[in-house]
mmCIF file of C-alpha atoms in Angstrom:
data_model
loop_
_atom_site.group_PDB
_atom_site.id
_atom_site.type_symbol
_atom_site.label_atom_id
_atom_site.label_comp_id
_atom_site.label_asym_id
_atom_site.label_seq_id
_atom_site.Cartn_x
_atom_site.Cartn_y
_atom_site.Cartn_z
ATOM 1 C CA UNK A 131 9.529 35.373 -29.663
ATOM 2 C CA UNK A 132 9.555 38.352 -27.327
ATOM 3 C CA UNK A 133 6.886 39.734 -25.016
ATOM 4 C CA UNK A 134 6.379 43.512 -25.021
ATOM 5 C CA UNK A 135 4.731 45.831 -22.517
ATOM 6 C CA UNK A 136 1.378 47.196 -23.697
ATOM 7 C CA UNK A 137 2.070 50.416 -21.798
ATOM 8 C CA UNK A 138 5.383 51.552 -23.285
ATOM 9 C CA UNK A 139 6.468 48.890 -25.785
ATOM 10 C CA UNK A 140 9.503 47.834 -23.758
ATOM 11 C CA UNK A 141 10.614 44.187 -23.734
ATOM 12 C CA UNK A 142 9.246 42.101 -20.858
ATOM 13 C CA UNK A 143 11.598 39.135 -21.100
ATOM 14 C CA UNK A 144 15.379 39.319 -20.644
ATOM 15 C CA UNK A 145 15.983 37.288 -23.826
ATOM 16 C CA UNK A 146 13.870 36.527 -26.874
ATOM 17 C CA UNK A 147 13.089 32.817 -27.324
ATOM 18 C CA UNK A 148 13.759 31.010 -30.627
ATOM 19 C CA UNK A 149 10.700 28.818 -31.181
ATOM 20 C CA UNK A 150 10.760 27.969 -34.883
ATOM 21 C CA UNK A 151 13.536 28.389 -37.413
ATOM 22 C CA UNK A 152 13.245 30.595 -40.469
ATOM 23 C CA UNK A 153 14.854 27.947 -42.670
ATOM 24 C CA UNK A 154 11.485 26.592 -43.805
ATOM 25 C CA UNK A 155 11.524 23.503 -41.584
ATOM 26 C CA UNK A 156 9.114 24.876 -38.936
ATOM 27 C CA UNK A 157 5.675 26.419 -39.389
ATOM 28 C CA UNK A 158 4.044 28.288 -36.502
ATOM 29 C CA UNK A 159 0.427 27.075 -36.174
ATOM 30 C CA UNK A 160 -1.033 28.454 -32.947
ATOM 31 C CA UNK A 161 -0.239 30.462 -29.810
ATOM 32 C CA UNK A 162 -2.393 29.872 -26.732
ATOM 33 C CA UNK A 163 -2.327 31.936 -23.550
ATOM 34 C CA UNK A 164 -2.911 29.759 -20.479
ATOM 35 C CA UNK A 165 -4.539 32.583 -18.547
ATOM 36 C CA UNK A 166 -1.851 32.362 -15.857
ATOM 37 C CA UNK A 167 0.864 33.965 -17.987
ATOM 38 C CA UNK A 168 2.233 30.836 -19.690
ATOM 39 C CA UNK A 169 2.194 30.757 -23.491
ATOM 40 C CA UNK A 170 1.852 27.505 -25.461
ATOM 41 C CA UNK A 171 3.290 27.579 -28.985
ATOM 42 C CA UNK A 172 2.219 24.841 -31.423
ATOM 43 C CA UNK A 173 4.115 24.263 -34.661
ATOM 44 C CA UNK A 174 4.695 21.757 -37.467
ATOM 45 C CA UNK A 175 8.256 20.629 -38.059
ATOM 46 C CA UNK A 176 9.656 18.909 -41.105
ATOM 47 C CA UNK A 177 12.411 16.524 -40.092
ATOM 48 C CA UNK A 178 14.079 13.994 -42.391
ATOM 49 C CA UNK A 179 11.259 14.455 -44.930
ATOM 50 C CA UNK A 180 8.466 13.810 -42.421
ATOM 51 C CA UNK A 181 6.189 16.255 -40.621
ATOM 52 C CA UNK A 182 5.506 16.317 -36.877
ATOM 53 C CA UNK A 183 3.436 18.468 -34.528
ATOM 54 C CA UNK A 184 5.403 19.963 -31.628
ATOM 55 C CA UNK A 185 4.823 22.407 -28.808
ATOM 56 C CA UNK A 186 6.748 24.647 -26.438
ATOM 57 C CA UNK A 187 5.614 26.373 -23.239
ATOM 58 C CA UNK A 188 7.095 29.696 -22.192
ATOM 59 C CA UNK A 189 6.683 30.742 -18.557
ATOM 60 C CA UNK A 190 5.581 34.310 -17.661
ATOM 61 C CA UNK A 191 9.190 35.404 -17.012
ATOM 62 C CA UNK A 192 10.228 34.327 -20.525
ATOM 63 C CA UNK A 193 11.931 30.987 -19.856
ATOM 64 C CA UNK A 194 11.052 27.815 -21.723
ATOM 65 C CA UNK A 195 9.410 25.474 -19.202
ATOM 66 C CA UNK A 196 11.374 22.350 -18.278
ATOM 67 C CA UNK A 197 10.228 19.294 -20.302
ATOM 68 C CA UNK A 198 8.164 21.571 -22.602
ATOM 69 C CA UNK A 199 10.920 22.588 -25.019
ATOM 70 C CA UNK A 200 9.970 21.593 -28.570
ATOM 71 C CA UNK A 201 8.027 18.512 -27.389
ATOM 72 C CA UNK A 202 6.911 16.003 -30.021
ATOM 73 C CA UNK A 203 3.195 15.331 -29.514
ATOM 74 C CA UNK A 204 2.057 13.863 -32.850
ATOM 75 C CA UNK A 205 3.722 10.475 -32.862
ATOM 76 C CA UNK A 206 5.544 8.069 -30.652
ATOM 77 C CA UNK A 207 8.922 8.777 -32.199
ATOM 78 C CA UNK A 208 8.408 6.869 -35.446
ATOM 79 C CA UNK A 209 8.384 8.254 -38.969
ATOM 80 C CA UNK A 210 5.729 5.907 -40.331
ATOM 81 C CA UNK A 211 3.539 8.781 -41.442
ATOM 82 C CA UNK A 212 3.437 12.535 -41.814
ATOM 83 C CA UNK A 213 1.463 14.375 -39.149
ATOM 84 C CA UNK A 214 -0.089 17.749 -39.927
ATOM 85 C CA UNK A 215 -1.626 20.181 -37.421
ATOM 86 C CA UNK A 216 -5.402 20.583 -37.756
ATOM 87 C CA UNK A 217 -6.685 22.727 -34.876
ATOM 88 C CA UNK A 218 -6.302 23.469 -31.175
ATOM 89 C CA UNK A 219 -8.599 24.937 -28.571
ATOM 90 C CA UNK A 220 -7.984 26.102 -25.022
ATOM 91 C CA UNK A 221 -9.919 24.256 -22.308
ATOM 92 C CA UNK A 222 -10.376 25.200 -18.647
ATOM 93 C CA UNK A 223 -7.174 23.390 -17.690
ATOM 94 C CA UNK A 224 -5.140 22.992 -20.866
ATOM 95 C CA UNK A 225 -5.122 22.766 -24.613
ATOM 96 C CA UNK A 226 -6.758 20.178 -26.897
ATOM 97 C CA UNK A 227 -4.684 19.662 -30.075
ATOM 98 C CA UNK A 228 -5.677 17.704 -33.200
ATOM 99 C CA UNK A 229 -3.614 16.563 -36.181
ATOM 100 C CA UNK A 230 -4.001 14.342 -39.243
ATOM 101 C CA UNK A 231 -1.794 11.753 -40.894
ATOM 102 C CA UNK A 232 -1.379 11.184 -44.635
ATOM 103 C CA UNK A 233 -4.097 8.495 -44.603
ATOM 104 C CA UNK A 234 -6.728 10.910 -43.250
ATOM 105 C CA UNK A 235 -6.705 9.542 -39.706
ATOM 106 C CA UNK A 236 -7.248 12.186 -37.030
ATOM 107 C CA UNK A 237 -5.515 12.160 -33.642
ATOM 108 C CA UNK A 238 -5.608 14.366 -30.558
ATOM 109 C CA UNK A 239 -4.143 15.060 -27.150
ATOM 110 C CA UNK A 240 -5.555 17.027 -24.250
ATOM 111 C CA UNK A 241 -2.540 18.604 -22.574
ATOM 112 C CA UNK A 242 -3.098 20.140 -19.119
ATOM 113 C CA UNK A 243 -1.186 23.377 -18.551
ATOM 114 C CA UNK A 244 0.256 22.042 -15.279
ATOM 115 C CA UNK A 245 1.528 18.642 -16.486
ATOM 116 C CA UNK A 246 5.259 18.116 -15.999
ATOM 117 C CA UNK A 247 5.902 16.271 -19.293
ATOM 118 C CA UNK A 248 3.308 16.614 -22.094
ATOM 119 C CA UNK A 249 4.972 13.923 -24.223
ATOM 120 C CA UNK A 250 3.803 11.304 -21.696
ATOM 121 C CA UNK A 251 0.098 11.813 -22.491
ATOM 122 C CA UNK A 252 -1.574 9.079 -24.516
ATOM 123 C CA UNK A 253 -2.647 9.929 -28.067
ATOM 124 C CA UNK A 254 -6.387 9.683 -28.814
ATOM 125 C CA UNK A 255 -7.438 8.247 -32.190
ATOM 126 C CA UNK A 256 -10.473 10.334 -33.240
ATOM 127 C CA UNK A 257 -10.862 8.700 -36.657
ATOM 128 C CA UNK A 258 -8.720 5.781 -37.757
ATOM 129 C CA UNK A 259 -10.594 4.895 -40.928
ATOM 130 C CA UNK A 260 -9.726 7.917 -43.020
ATOM 131 C CA UNK A 261 -13.453 8.678 -43.155
ATOM 132 C CA UNK A 262 -12.859 12.346 -42.333
ATOM 133 C CA UNK A 263 -9.951 12.758 -44.734
ATOM 134 C CA UNK A 264 -11.753 15.335 -46.888
ATOM 135 C CA UNK A 265 -13.105 17.376 -43.975
ATOM 136 C CA UNK A 266 -11.195 19.996 -42.041
ATOM 137 C CA UNK A 267 -11.266 19.737 -38.263
ATOM 138 C CA UNK A 268 -12.627 22.785 -36.468
ATOM 139 C CA UNK A 269 -12.828 22.828 -32.685
ATOM 140 C CA UNK A 270 -14.748 24.778 -30.094
ATOM 141 C CA UNK A 271 -14.861 24.461 -26.306
ATOM 142 C CA UNK A 272 -17.824 24.676 -23.927
ATOM 143 C CA UNK A 273 -16.707 25.685 -20.438
ATOM 144 C CA UNK A 274 -20.244 25.007 -19.164
ATOM 145 C CA UNK A 275 -20.074 21.294 -20.050
ATOM 146 C CA UNK A 276 -16.231 21.065 -20.105
ATOM 147 C CA UNK A 277 -16.378 19.518 -23.582
ATOM 148 C CA UNK A 278 -14.455 19.978 -26.799
ATOM 149 C CA UNK A 279 -16.953 20.237 -29.642
#
């Protein structure tokens, strides 16, 4: 990934950042601008036959933020299920990400832009009965009520 100037098309960062590989193991899902110049990249990764949801934060000067490089957010390090990205929405202070496992259970994390280590945030179980397994998750955010809808 490289950032370009809107004025003259010149590169803004000294080095382009490799976020996902082109070997078919990574799928870019979302790019969110924090509003302060940071960019959050969310992607699925296939690893050892299982899927995970990961994210990376790039600072305004083009460096990957410490403790935000390819962070696993969809599981606690186990391969008991496949986890597939569903949706993400920017909130006033971060990003709210949802994903689904193979049994139709839906999970989420609200990740503040200023947190030092996003992998330390507890996972929220939105639906653990598989009841929403046939429905697609679609998110919206109300800044007035500070709620994810």
